[in-house]
PDB file of C-alpha atoms in Angstrom:
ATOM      1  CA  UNK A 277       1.437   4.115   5.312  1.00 38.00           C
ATOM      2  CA  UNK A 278      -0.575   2.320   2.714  1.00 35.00           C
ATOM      3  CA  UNK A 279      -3.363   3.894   4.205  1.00 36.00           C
ATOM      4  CA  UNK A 280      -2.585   7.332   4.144  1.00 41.00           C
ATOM      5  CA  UNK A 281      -0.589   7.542   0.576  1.00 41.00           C
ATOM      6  CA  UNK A 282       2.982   5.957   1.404  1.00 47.00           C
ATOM      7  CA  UNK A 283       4.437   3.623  -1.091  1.00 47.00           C
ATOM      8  CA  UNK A 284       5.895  -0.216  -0.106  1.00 48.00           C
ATOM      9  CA  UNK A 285       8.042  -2.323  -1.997  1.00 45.00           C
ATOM     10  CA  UNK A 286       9.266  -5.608  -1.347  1.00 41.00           C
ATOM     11  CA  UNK A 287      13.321  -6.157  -1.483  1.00 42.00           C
ATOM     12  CA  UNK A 288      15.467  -8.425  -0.358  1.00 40.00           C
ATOM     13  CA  UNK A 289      16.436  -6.640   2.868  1.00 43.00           C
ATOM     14  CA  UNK A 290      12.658  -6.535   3.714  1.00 51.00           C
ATOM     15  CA  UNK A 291       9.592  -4.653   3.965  1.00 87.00           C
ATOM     16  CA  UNK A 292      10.881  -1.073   2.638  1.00 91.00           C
ATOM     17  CA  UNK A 293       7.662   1.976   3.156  1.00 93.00           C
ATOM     18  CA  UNK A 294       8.689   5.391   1.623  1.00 93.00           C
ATOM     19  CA  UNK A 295       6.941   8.422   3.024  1.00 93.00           C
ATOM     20  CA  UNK A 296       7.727  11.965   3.345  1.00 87.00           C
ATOM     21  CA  UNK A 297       7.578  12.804   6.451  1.00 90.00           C
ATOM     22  CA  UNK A 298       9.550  16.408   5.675  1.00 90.00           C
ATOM     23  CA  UNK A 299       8.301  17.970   9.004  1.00 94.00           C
ATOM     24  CA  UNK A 300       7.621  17.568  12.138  1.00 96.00           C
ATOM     25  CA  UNK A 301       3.431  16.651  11.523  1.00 96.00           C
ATOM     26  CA  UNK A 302       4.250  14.420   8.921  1.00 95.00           C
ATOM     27  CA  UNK A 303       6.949  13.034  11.319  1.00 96.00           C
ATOM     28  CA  UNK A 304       4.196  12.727  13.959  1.00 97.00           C
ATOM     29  CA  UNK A 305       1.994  10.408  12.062  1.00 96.00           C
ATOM     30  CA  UNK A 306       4.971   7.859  10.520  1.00 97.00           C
ATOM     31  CA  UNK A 307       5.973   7.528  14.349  1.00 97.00           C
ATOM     32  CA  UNK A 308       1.649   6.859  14.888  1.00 97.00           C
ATOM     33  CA  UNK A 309       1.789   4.798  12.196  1.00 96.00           C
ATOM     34  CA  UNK A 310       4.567   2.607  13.232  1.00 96.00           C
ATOM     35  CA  UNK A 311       3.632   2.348  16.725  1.00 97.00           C
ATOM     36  CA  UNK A 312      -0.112   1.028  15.377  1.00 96.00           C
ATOM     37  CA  UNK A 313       1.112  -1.590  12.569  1.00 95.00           C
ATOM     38  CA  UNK A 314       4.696  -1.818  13.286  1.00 95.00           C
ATOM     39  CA  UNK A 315       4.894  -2.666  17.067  1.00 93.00           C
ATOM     40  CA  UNK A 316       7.298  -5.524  18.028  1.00 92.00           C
ATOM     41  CA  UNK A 317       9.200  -5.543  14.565  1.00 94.00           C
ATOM     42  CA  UNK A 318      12.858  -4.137  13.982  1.00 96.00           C
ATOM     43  CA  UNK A 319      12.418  -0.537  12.536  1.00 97.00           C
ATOM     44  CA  UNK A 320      15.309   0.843  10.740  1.00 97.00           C
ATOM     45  CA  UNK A 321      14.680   4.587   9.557  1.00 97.00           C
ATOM     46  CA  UNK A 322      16.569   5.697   6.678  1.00 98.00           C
ATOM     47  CA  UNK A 323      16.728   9.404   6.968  1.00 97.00           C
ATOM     48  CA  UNK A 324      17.916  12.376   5.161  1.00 96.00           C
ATOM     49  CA  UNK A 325      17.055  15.942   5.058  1.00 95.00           C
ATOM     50  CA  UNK A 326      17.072  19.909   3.351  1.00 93.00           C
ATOM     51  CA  UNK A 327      18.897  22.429   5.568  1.00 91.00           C
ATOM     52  CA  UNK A 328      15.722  23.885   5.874  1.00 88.00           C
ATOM     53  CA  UNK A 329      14.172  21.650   7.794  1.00 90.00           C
ATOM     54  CA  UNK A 330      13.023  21.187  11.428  1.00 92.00           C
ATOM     55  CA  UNK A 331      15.830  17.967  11.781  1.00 92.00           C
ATOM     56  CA  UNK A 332      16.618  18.562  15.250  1.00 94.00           C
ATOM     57  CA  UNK A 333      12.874  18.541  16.150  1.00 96.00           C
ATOM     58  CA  UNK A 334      11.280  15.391  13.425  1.00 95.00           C
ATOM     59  CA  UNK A 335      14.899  13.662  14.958  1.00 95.00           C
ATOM     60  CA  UNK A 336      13.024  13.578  18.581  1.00 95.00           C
ATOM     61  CA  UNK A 337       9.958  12.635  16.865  1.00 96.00           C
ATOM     62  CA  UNK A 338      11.242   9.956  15.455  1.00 96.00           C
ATOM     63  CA  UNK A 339      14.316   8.287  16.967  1.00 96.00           C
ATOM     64  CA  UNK A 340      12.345   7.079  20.009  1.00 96.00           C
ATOM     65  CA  UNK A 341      10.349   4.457  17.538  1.00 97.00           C
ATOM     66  CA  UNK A 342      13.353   3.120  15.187  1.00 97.00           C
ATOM     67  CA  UNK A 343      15.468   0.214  16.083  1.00 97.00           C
ATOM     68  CA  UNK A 344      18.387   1.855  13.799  1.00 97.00           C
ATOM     69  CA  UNK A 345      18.741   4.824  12.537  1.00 97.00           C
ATOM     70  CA  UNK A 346      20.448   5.295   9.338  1.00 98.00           C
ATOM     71  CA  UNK A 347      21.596   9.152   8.398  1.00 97.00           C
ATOM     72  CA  UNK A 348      22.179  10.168   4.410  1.00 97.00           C
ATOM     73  CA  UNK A 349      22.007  12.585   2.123  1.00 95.00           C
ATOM     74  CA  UNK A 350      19.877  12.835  -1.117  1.00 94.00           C
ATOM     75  CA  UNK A 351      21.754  14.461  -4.164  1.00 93.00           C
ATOM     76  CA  UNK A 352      20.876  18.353  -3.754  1.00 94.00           C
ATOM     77  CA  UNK A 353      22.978  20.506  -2.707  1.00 94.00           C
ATOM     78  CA  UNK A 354      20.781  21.860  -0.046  1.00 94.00           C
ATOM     79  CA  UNK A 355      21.213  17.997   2.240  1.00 95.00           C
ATOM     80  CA  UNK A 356      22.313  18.024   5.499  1.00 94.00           C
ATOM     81  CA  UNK A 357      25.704  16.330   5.420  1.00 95.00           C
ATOM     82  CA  UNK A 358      24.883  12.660   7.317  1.00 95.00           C
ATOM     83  CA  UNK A 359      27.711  12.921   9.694  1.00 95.00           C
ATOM     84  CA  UNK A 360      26.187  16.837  11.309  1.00 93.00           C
ATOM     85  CA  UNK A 361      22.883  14.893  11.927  1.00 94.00           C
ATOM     86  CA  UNK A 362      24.236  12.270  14.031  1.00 93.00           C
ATOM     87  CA  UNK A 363      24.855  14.469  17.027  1.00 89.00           C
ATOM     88  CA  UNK A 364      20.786  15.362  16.262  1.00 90.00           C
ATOM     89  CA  UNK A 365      19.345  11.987  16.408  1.00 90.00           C
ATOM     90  CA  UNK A 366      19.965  11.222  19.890  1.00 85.00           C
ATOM     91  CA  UNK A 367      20.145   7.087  19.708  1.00 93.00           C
ATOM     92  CA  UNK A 368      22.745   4.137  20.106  1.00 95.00           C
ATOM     93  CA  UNK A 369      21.976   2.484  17.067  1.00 96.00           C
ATOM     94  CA  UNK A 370      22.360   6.123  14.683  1.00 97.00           C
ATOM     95  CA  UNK A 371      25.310   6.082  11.836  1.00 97.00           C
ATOM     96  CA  UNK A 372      25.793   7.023   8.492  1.00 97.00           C
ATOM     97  CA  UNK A 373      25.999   6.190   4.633  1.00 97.00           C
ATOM     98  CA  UNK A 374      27.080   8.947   2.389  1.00 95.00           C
ATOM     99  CA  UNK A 375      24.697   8.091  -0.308  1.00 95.00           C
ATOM    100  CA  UNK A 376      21.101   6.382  -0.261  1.00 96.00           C
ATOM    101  CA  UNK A 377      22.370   3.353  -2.116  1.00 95.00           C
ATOM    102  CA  UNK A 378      24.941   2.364   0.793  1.00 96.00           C
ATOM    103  CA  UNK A 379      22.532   3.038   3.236  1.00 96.00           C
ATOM    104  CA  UNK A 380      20.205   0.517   1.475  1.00 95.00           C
ATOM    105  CA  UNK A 381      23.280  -1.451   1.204  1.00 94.00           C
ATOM    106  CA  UNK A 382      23.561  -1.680   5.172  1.00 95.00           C
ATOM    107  CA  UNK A 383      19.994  -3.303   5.641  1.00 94.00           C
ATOM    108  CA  UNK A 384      20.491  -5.777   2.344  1.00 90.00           C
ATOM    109  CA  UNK A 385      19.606  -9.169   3.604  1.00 85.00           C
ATOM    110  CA  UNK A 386      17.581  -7.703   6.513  1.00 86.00           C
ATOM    111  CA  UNK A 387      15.255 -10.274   8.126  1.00 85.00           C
ATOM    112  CA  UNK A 388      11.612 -10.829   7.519  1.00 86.00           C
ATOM    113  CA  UNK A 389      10.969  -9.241  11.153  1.00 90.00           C
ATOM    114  CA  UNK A 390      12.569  -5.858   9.755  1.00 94.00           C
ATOM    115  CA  UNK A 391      10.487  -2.917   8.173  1.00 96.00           C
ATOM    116  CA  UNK A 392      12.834   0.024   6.824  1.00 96.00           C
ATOM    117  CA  UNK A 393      11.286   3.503   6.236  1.00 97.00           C
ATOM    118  CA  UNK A 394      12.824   5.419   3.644  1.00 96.00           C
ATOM    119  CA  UNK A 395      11.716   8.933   4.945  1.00 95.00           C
ATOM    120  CA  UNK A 396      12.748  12.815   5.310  1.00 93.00           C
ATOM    121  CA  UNK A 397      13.414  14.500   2.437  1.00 91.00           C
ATOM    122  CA  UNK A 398      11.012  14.215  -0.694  1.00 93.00           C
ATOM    123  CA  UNK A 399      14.154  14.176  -3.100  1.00 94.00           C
ATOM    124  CA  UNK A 400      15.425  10.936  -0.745  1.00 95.00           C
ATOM    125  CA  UNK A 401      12.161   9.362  -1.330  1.00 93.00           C
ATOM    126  CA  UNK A 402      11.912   9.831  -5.165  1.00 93.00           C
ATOM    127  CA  UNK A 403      15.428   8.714  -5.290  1.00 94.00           C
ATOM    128  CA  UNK A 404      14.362   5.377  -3.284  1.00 94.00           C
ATOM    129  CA  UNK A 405      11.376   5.073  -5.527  1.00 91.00           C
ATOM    130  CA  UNK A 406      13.811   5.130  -8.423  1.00 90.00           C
ATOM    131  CA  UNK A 407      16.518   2.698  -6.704  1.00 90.00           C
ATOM    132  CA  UNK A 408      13.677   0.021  -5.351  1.00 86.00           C
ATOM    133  CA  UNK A 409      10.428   0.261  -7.400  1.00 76.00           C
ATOM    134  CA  UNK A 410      11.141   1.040 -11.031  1.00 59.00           C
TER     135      UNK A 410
END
């Protein structure tokens, strides 16, 4: 959401947007935002999450505009394990990747008609920013 402070970065599996979107608001406006500038492209969410979090709720926020769903963990110890959140996100194309580097592995050589949002957690997003733009 270039707009509203997200990051992009160009990779080989596509357009890849990192944003925060840690509850359900900020869930709210990267579903807005995808339906305005993303509509008609394949969406693949990347997703991971704190125990703490509303997960259940940002999962019915958000699984209703991604194409795939991809369910990880970043490396605290407060994550939700990626397999408990699959019975959460409520869509045929959900799975999981025990670590955010696999799950960017699954979308590597994504076509040009594919955005991926990195998004959930804050400590999954800083470790994306590490992985893709530094």
């Amino acid at each position: 959401m270039h707009e509203e402070g997200a990051e992009g970065a160009g990779t080989s599996a596509g357009n890849v947007f990192l944003d925060g979107a840690h509850n359900p608001a900020g869930a709210r406006a990267l579903a807005a935002y995808i339906r305005r500038f993303h509509a008609g492209r394949r969406v693949v969410l990347i997703y991971g999450a704190m125990r703490d979090k509303a997960v259940e709720e940002v999962a019915g926020i958000l699984a209703p505009v991604a194409s795939e769903i991809i369910l990880t963990a970043p490396r605290q110890p407060r994550a939700v394990r990626p397999e408990a959140m699959l019975a959460l996100f409520d869509h045929p194309s959900a799975r999981s990747a025990p670590s955010l580097a696999e799950a960017l592995a699954m979308v590597e050589g994504a076509g040009a008609d594919t955005v991926v949002f990195v998004t959930g957690s804050l400590f999954l997003v800083g470790e994306a920013r590490e992985l893709l733009v530094c």
